[in-house]
PDB file of C-alpha atoms and ligand atoms in Angstrom:
ATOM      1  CA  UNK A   1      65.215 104.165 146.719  1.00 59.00           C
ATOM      2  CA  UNK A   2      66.775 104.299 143.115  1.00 59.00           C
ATOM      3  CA  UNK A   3      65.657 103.168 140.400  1.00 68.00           C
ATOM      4  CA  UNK A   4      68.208 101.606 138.403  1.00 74.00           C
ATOM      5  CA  UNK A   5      69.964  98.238 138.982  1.00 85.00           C
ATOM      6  CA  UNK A   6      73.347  98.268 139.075  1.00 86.00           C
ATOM      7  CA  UNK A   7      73.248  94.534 137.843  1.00 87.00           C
ATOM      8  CA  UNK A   8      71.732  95.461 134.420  1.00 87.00           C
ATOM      9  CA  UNK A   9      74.834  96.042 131.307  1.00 86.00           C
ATOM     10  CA  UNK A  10      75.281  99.931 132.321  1.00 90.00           C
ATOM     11  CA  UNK A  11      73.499 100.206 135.446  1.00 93.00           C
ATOM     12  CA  UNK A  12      76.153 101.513 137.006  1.00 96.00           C
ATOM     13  CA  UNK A  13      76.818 104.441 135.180  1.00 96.00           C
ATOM     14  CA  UNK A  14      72.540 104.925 134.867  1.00 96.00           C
ATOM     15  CA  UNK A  15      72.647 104.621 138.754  1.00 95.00           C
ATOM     16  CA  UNK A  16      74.995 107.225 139.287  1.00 95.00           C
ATOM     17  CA  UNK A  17      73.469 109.589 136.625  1.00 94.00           C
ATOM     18  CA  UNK A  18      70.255 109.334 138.754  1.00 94.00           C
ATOM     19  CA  UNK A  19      71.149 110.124 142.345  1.00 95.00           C
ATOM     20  CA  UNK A  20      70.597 113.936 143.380  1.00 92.00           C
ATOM     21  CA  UNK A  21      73.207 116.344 144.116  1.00 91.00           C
ATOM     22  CA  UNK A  22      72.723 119.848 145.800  1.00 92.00           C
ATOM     23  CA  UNK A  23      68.822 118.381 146.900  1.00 88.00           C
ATOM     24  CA  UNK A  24      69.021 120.368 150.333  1.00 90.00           C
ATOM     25  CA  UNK A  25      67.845 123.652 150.367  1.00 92.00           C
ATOM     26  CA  UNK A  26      71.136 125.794 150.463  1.00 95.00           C
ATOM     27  CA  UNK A  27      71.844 128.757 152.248  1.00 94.00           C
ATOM     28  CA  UNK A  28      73.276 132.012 150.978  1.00 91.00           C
ATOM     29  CA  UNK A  29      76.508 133.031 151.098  1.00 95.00           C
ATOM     30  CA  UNK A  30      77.210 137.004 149.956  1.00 95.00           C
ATOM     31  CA  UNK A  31      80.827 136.823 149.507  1.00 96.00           C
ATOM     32  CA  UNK A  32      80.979 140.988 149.702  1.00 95.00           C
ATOM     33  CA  UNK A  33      79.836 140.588 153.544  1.00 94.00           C
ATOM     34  CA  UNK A  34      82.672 137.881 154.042  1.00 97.00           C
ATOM     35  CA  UNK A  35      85.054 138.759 156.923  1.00 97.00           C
ATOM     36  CA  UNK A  36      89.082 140.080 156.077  1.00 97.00           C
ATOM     37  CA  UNK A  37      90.429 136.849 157.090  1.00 98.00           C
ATOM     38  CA  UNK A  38      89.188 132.919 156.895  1.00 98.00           C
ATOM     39  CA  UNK A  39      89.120 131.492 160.319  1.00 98.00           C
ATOM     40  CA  UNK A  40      86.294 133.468 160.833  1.00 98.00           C
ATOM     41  CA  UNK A  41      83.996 132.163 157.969  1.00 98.00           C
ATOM     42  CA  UNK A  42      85.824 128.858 158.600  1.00 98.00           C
ATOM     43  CA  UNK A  43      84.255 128.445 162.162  1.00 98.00           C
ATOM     44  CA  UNK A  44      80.858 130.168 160.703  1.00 98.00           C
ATOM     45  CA  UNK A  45      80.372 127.506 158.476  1.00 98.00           C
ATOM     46  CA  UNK A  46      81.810 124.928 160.602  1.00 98.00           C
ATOM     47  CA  UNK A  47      79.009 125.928 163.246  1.00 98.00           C
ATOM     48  CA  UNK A  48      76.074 126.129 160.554  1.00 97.00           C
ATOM     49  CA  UNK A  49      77.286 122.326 159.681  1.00 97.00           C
ATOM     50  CA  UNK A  50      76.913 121.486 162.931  1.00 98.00           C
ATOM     51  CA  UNK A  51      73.399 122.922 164.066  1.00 97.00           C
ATOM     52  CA  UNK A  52      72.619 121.666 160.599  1.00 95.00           C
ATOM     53  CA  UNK A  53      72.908 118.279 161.270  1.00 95.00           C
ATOM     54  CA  UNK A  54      76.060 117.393 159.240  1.00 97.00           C
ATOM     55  CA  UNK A  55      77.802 114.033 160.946  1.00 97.00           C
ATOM     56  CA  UNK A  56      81.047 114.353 161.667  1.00 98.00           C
ATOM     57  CA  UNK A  57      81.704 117.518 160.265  1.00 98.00           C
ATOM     58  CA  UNK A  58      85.067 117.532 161.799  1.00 98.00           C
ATOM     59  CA  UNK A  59      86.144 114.997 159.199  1.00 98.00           C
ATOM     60  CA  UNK A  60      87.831 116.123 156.585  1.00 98.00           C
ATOM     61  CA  UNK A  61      90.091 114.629 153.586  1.00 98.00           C
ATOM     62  CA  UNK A  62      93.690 115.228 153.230  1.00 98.00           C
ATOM     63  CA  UNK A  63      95.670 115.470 150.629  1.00 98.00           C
ATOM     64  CA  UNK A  64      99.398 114.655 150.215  1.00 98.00           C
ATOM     65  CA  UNK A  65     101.620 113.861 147.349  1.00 98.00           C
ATOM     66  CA  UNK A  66     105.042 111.560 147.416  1.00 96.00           C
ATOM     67  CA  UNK A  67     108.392 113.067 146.343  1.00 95.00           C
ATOM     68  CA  UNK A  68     107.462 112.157 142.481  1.00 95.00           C
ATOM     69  CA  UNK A  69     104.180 114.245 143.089  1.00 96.00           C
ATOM     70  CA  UNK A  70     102.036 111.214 143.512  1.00 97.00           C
ATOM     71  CA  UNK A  71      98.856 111.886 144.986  1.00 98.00           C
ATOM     72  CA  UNK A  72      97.356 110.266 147.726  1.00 98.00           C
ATOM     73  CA  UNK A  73      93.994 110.880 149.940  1.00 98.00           C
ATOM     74  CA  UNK A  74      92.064 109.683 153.124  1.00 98.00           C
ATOM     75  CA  UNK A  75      90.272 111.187 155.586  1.00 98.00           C
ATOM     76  CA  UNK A  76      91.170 112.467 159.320  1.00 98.00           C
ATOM     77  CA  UNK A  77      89.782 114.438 162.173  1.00 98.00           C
ATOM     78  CA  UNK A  78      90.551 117.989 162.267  1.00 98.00           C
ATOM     79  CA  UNK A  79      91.956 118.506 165.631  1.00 98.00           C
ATOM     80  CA  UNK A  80      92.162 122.331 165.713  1.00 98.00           C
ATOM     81  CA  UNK A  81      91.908 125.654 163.822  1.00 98.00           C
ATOM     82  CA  UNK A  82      93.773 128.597 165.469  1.00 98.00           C
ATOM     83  CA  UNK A  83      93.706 132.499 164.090  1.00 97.00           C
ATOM     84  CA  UNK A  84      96.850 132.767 162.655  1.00 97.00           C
ATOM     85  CA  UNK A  85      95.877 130.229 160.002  1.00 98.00           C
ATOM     86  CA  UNK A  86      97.011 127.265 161.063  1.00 98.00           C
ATOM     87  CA  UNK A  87      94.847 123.563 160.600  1.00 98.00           C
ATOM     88  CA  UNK A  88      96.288 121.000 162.659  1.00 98.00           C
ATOM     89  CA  UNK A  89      95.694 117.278 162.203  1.00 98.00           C
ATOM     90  CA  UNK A  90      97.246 114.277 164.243  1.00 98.00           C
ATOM     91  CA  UNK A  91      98.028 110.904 162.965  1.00 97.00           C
ATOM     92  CA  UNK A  92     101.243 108.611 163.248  1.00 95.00           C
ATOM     93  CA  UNK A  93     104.299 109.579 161.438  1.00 96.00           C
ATOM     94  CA  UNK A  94     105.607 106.272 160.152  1.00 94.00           C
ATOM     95  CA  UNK A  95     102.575 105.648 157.880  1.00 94.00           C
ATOM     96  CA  UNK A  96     102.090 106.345 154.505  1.00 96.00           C
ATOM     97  CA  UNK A  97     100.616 110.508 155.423  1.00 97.00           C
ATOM     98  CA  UNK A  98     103.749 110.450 157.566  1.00 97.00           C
ATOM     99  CA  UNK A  99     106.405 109.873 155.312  1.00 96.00           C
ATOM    100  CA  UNK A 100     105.309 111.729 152.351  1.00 98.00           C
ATOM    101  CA  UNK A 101     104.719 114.964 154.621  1.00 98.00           C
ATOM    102  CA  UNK A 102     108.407 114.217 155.619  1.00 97.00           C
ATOM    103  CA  UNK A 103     109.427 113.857 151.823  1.00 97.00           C
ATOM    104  CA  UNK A 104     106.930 116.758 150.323  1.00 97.00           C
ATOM    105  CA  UNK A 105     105.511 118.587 153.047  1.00 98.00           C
ATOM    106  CA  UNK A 106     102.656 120.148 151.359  1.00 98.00           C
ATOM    107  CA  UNK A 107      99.493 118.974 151.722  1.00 98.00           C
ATOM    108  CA  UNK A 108      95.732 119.908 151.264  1.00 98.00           C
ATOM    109  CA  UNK A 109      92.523 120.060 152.865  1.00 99.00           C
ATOM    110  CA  UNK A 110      88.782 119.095 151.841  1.00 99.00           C
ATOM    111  CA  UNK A 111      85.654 119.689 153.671  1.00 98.00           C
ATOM    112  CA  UNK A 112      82.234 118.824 151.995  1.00 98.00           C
ATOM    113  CA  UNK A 113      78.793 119.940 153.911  1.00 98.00           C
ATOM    114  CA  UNK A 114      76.395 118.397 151.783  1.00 96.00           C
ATOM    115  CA  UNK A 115      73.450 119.662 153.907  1.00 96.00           C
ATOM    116  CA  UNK A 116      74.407 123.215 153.240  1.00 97.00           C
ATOM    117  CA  UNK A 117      76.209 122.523 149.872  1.00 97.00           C
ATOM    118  CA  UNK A 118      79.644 123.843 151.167  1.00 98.00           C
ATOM    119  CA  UNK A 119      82.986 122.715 150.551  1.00 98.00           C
ATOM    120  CA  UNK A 120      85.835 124.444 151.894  1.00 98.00           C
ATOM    121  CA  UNK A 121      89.698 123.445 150.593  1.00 98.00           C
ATOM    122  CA  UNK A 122      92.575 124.639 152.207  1.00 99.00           C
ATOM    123  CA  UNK A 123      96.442 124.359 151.408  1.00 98.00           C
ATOM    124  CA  UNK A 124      99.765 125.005 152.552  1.00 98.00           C
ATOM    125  CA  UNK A 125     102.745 124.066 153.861  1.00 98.00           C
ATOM    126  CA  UNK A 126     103.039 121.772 157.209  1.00 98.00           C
ATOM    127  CA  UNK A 127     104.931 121.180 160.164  1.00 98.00           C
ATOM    128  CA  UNK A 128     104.384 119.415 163.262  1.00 98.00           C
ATOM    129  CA  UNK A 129     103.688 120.972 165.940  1.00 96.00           C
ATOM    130  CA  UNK A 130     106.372 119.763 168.233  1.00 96.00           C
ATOM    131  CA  UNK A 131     106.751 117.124 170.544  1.00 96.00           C
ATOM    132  CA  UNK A 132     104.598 118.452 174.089  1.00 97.00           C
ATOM    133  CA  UNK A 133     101.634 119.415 171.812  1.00 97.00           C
ATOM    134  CA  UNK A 134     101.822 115.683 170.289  1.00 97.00           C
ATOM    135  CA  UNK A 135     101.608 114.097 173.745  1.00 97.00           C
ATOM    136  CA  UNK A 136      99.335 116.410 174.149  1.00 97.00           C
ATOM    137  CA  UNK A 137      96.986 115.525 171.644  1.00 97.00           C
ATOM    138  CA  UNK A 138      97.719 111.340 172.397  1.00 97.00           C
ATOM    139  CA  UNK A 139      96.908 111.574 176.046  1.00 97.00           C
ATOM    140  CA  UNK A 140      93.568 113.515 174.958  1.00 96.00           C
ATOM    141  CA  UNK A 141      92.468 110.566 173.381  1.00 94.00           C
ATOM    142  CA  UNK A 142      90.250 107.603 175.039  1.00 93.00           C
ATOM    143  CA  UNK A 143      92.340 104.561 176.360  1.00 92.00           C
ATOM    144  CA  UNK A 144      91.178 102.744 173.599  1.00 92.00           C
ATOM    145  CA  UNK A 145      92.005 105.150 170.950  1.00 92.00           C
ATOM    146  CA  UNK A 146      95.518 105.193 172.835  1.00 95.00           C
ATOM    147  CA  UNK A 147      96.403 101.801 172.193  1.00 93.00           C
ATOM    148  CA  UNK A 148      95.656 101.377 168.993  1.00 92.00           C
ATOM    149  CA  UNK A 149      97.637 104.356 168.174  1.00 92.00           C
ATOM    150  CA  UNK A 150     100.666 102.284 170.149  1.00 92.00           C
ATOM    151  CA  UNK A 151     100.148  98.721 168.695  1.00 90.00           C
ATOM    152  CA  UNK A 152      99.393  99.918 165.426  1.00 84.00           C
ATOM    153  CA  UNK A 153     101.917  99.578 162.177  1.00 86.00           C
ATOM    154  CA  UNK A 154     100.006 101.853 160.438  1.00 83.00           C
ATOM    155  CA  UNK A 155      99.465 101.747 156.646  1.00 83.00           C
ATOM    156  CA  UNK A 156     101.940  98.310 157.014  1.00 88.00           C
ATOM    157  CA  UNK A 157     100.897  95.244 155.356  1.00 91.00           C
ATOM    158  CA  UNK A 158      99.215  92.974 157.841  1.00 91.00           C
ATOM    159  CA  UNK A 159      99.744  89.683 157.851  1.00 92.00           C
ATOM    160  CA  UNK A 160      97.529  88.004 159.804  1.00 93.00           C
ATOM    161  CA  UNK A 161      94.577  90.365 161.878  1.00 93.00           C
ATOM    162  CA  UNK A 162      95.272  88.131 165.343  1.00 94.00           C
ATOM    163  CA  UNK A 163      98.599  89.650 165.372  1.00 91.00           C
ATOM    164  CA  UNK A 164      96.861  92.902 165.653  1.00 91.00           C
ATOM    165  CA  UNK A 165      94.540  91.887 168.067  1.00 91.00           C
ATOM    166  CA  UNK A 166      97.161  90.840 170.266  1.00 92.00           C
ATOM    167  CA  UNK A 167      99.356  93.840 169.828  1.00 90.00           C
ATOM    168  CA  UNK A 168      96.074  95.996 170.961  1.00 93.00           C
ATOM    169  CA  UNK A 169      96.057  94.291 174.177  1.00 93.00           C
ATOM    170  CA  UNK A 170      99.344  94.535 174.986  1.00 93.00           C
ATOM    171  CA  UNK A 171      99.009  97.882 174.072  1.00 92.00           C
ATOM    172  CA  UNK A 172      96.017  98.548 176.352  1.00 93.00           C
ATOM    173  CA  UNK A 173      97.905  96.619 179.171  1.00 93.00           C
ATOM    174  CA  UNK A 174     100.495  99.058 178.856  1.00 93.00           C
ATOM    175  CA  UNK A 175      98.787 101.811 179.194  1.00 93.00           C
ATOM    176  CA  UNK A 176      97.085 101.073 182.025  1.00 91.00           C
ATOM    177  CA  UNK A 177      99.870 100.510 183.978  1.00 93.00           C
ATOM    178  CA  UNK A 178     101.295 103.658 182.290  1.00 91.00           C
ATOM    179  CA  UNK A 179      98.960 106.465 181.832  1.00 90.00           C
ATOM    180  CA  UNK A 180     100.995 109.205 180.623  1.00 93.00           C
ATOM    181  CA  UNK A 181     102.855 106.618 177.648  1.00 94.00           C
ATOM    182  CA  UNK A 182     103.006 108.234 175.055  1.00 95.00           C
ATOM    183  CA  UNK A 183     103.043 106.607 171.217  1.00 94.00           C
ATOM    184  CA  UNK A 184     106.386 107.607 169.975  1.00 93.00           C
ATOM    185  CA  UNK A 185     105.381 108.451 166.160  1.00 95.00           C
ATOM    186  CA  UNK A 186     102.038 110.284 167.139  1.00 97.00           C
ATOM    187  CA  UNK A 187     102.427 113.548 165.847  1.00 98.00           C
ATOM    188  CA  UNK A 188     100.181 116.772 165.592  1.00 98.00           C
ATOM    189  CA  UNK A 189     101.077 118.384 162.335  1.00 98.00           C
ATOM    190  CA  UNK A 190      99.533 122.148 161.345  1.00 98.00           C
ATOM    191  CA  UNK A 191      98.889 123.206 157.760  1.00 98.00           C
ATOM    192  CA  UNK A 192      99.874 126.641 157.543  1.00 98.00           C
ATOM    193  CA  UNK A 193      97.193 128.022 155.551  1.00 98.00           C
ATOM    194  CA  UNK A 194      98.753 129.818 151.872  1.00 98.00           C
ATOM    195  CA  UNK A 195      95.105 129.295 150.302  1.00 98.00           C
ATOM    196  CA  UNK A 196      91.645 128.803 151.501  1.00 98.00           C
ATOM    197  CA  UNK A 197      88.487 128.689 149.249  1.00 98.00           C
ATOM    198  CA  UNK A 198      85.008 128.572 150.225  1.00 98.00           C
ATOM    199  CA  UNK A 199      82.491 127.107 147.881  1.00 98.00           C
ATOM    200  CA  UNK A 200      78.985 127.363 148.193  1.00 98.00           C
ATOM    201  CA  UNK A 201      76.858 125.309 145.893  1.00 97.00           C
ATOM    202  CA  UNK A 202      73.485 126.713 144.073  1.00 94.00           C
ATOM    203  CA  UNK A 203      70.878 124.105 142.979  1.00 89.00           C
ATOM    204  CA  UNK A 204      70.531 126.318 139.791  1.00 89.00           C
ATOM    205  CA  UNK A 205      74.335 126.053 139.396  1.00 88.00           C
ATOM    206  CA  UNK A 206      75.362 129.811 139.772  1.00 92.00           C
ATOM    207  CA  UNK A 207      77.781 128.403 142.738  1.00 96.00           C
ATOM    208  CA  UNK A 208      80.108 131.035 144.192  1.00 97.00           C
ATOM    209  CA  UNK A 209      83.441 130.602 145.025  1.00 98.00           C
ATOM    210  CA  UNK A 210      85.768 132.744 147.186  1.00 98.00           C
ATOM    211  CA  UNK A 211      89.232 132.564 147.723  1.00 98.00           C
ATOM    212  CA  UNK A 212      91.382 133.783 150.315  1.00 98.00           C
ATOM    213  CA  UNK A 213      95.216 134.196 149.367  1.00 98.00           C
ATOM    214  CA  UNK A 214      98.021 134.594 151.581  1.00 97.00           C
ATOM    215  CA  UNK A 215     100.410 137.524 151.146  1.00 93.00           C
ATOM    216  CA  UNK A 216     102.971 137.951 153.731  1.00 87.00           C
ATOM    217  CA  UNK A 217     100.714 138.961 156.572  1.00 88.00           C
ATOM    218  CA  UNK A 218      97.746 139.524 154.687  1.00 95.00           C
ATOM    219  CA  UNK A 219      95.287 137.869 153.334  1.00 98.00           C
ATOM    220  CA  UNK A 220      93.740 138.700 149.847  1.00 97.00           C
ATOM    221  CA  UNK A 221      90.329 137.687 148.490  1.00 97.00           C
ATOM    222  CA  UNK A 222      88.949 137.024 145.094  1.00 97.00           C
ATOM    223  CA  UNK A 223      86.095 135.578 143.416  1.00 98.00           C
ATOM    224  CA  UNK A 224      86.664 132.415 141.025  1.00 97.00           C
ATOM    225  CA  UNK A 225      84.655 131.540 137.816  1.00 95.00           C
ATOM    226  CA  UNK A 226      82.853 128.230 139.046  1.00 94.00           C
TER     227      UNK A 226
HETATM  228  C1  FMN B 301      85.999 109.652 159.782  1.00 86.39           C
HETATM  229  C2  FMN B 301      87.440 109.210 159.823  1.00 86.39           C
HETATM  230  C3  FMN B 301      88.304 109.799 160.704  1.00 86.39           C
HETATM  231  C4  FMN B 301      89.651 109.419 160.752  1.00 86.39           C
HETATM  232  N1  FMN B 301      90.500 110.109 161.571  1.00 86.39           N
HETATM  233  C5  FMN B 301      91.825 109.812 161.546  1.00 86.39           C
HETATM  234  C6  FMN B 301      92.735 110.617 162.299  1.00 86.39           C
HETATM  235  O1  FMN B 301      92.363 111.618 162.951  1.00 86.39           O
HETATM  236  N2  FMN B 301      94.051 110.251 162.274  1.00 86.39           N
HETATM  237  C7  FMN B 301      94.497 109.185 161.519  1.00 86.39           C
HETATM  238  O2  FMN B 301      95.710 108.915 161.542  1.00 86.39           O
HETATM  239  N3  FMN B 301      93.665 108.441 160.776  1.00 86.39           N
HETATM  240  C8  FMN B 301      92.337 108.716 160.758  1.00 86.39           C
HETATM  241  N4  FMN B 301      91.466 107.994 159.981  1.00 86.39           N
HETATM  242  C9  FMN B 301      92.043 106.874 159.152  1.00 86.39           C
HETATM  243  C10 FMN B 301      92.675 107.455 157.872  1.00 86.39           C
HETATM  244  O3  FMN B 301      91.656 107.742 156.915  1.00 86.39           O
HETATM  245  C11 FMN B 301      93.717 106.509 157.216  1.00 86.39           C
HETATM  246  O4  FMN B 301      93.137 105.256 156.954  1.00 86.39           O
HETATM  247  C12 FMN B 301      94.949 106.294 158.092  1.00 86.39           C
HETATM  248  O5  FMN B 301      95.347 107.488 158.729  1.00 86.39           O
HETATM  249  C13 FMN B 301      96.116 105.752 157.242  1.00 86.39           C
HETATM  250  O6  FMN B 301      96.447 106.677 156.238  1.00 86.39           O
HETATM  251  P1  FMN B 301      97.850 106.602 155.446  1.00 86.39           P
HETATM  252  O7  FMN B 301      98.056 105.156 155.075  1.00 86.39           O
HETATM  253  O8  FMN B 301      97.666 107.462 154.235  1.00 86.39           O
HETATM  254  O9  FMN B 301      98.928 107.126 156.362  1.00 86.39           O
HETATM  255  C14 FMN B 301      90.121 108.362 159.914  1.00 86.39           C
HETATM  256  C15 FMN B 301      89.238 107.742 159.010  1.00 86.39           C
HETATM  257  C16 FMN B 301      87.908 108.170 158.962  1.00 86.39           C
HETATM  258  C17 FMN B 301      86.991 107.521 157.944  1.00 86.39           C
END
């Protein structure tokens, strides 16, 4: 339990100073053993997140930025990584993600690992990955899932939250009378990978950091100052 109060002129700040980071004990990473290519580490860490106990370490934050280069975050399910590079998310396109992918579409990745101390970032440019592999995706997901993705304004203001409840079951009606509707606006999009960087925290604070750049075909490594 902490120790500060977060009532008290400061406490705050005192509380935040106090909590622990990098308290796990953290694995090693040699980058000179690290494969060619990222995927590969990618799904080596992934799986040492999972049997590590990490929840949900599927989630991941992504980044996007308006057509004034306005930042703005939140997290989503990663959906897929394939070898050629490629990150694919899926979300609906008329929200705010959606339309500042259509207006800038760049975008970037975060994954944090706290058990292991990992983060991983990724960036690139990102298309969607075309309508059959969006219906694709939808009609994976649980009825429920479904029809919020149908009823759902998402990122709108909403008014009043009965109107949403309503929508949902009319949604859910819908789709039981229709199982293969698909939500017009659900997209899969894939972040072509230009950049990915694997960071692997040290409790003394010697972290090590590893890049992987994309050049034409190739992919180049190189180690960062942390
Ligand atoms: C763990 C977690 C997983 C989420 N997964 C998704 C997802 O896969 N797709 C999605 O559209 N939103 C997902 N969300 C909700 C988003 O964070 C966000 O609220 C929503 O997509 C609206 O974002 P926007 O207004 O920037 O478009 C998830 C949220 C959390 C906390």
């Amino acid at each position: 339990m902490p120790q500060e109060s977060p009532a008290e002129p400061g406490g705050v700040r005192r509380l935040l100073r106090s909590l622990p980071v990098f308290a796990f004990d953290l694995p090693d990473f040699r980058p000179g053993t690290a494969p060619d290519e990222p995927v590969s580490l990618f799904v080596e860490w992934l799986m040492s997140a999972i049997e590590g106990g990490v929840f949900e370490p599927h989630a991941m934050t992504l980044s996007t930025a308006d057509e004034g280069g306005r930042p703005s975050a939140r997290v989503l399910i990663c959906k897929d990584v394939d070898d050629e590079g490629n990150w694919y998310f899926a979300s609906s396109a008329a929200g705010r993600k959606g339309h500042e992918l259509e207006a800038n579409p760049h975008a970037a990745l975060t994954f944090y690992w706290p058990q292991q101390g990992r983060q991983i970032r990724v960036r690139g440019p990102v298309t969607t990955a075309g309508a059959e592999r969006s219906a694709a995706d939808f009609l994976a997901r649980s009825p429920g899932a479904r029809a919020e993705a149908l009823s759902s304004r998402q990122s709108q203001v909403l008014d009043d939250p009965a109107e949403a409840e309503a929508a949902l079951r009319t949604a859910l009606d819908r789709i039981n009378a229709e199982p293969d509707l698909v939500a017009a606006d659900w997209t899969l999009y894939a972040l072509a990978a230009s950049e990915v960087e694997f960071w692997q925290a040290d409790a003394q604070r010697r972290h090590t950091r590893l890049r992987y750049e994309r050049t034409g075909g190739d992919w180049i490594r190189h180690l960062l100052w942390p």
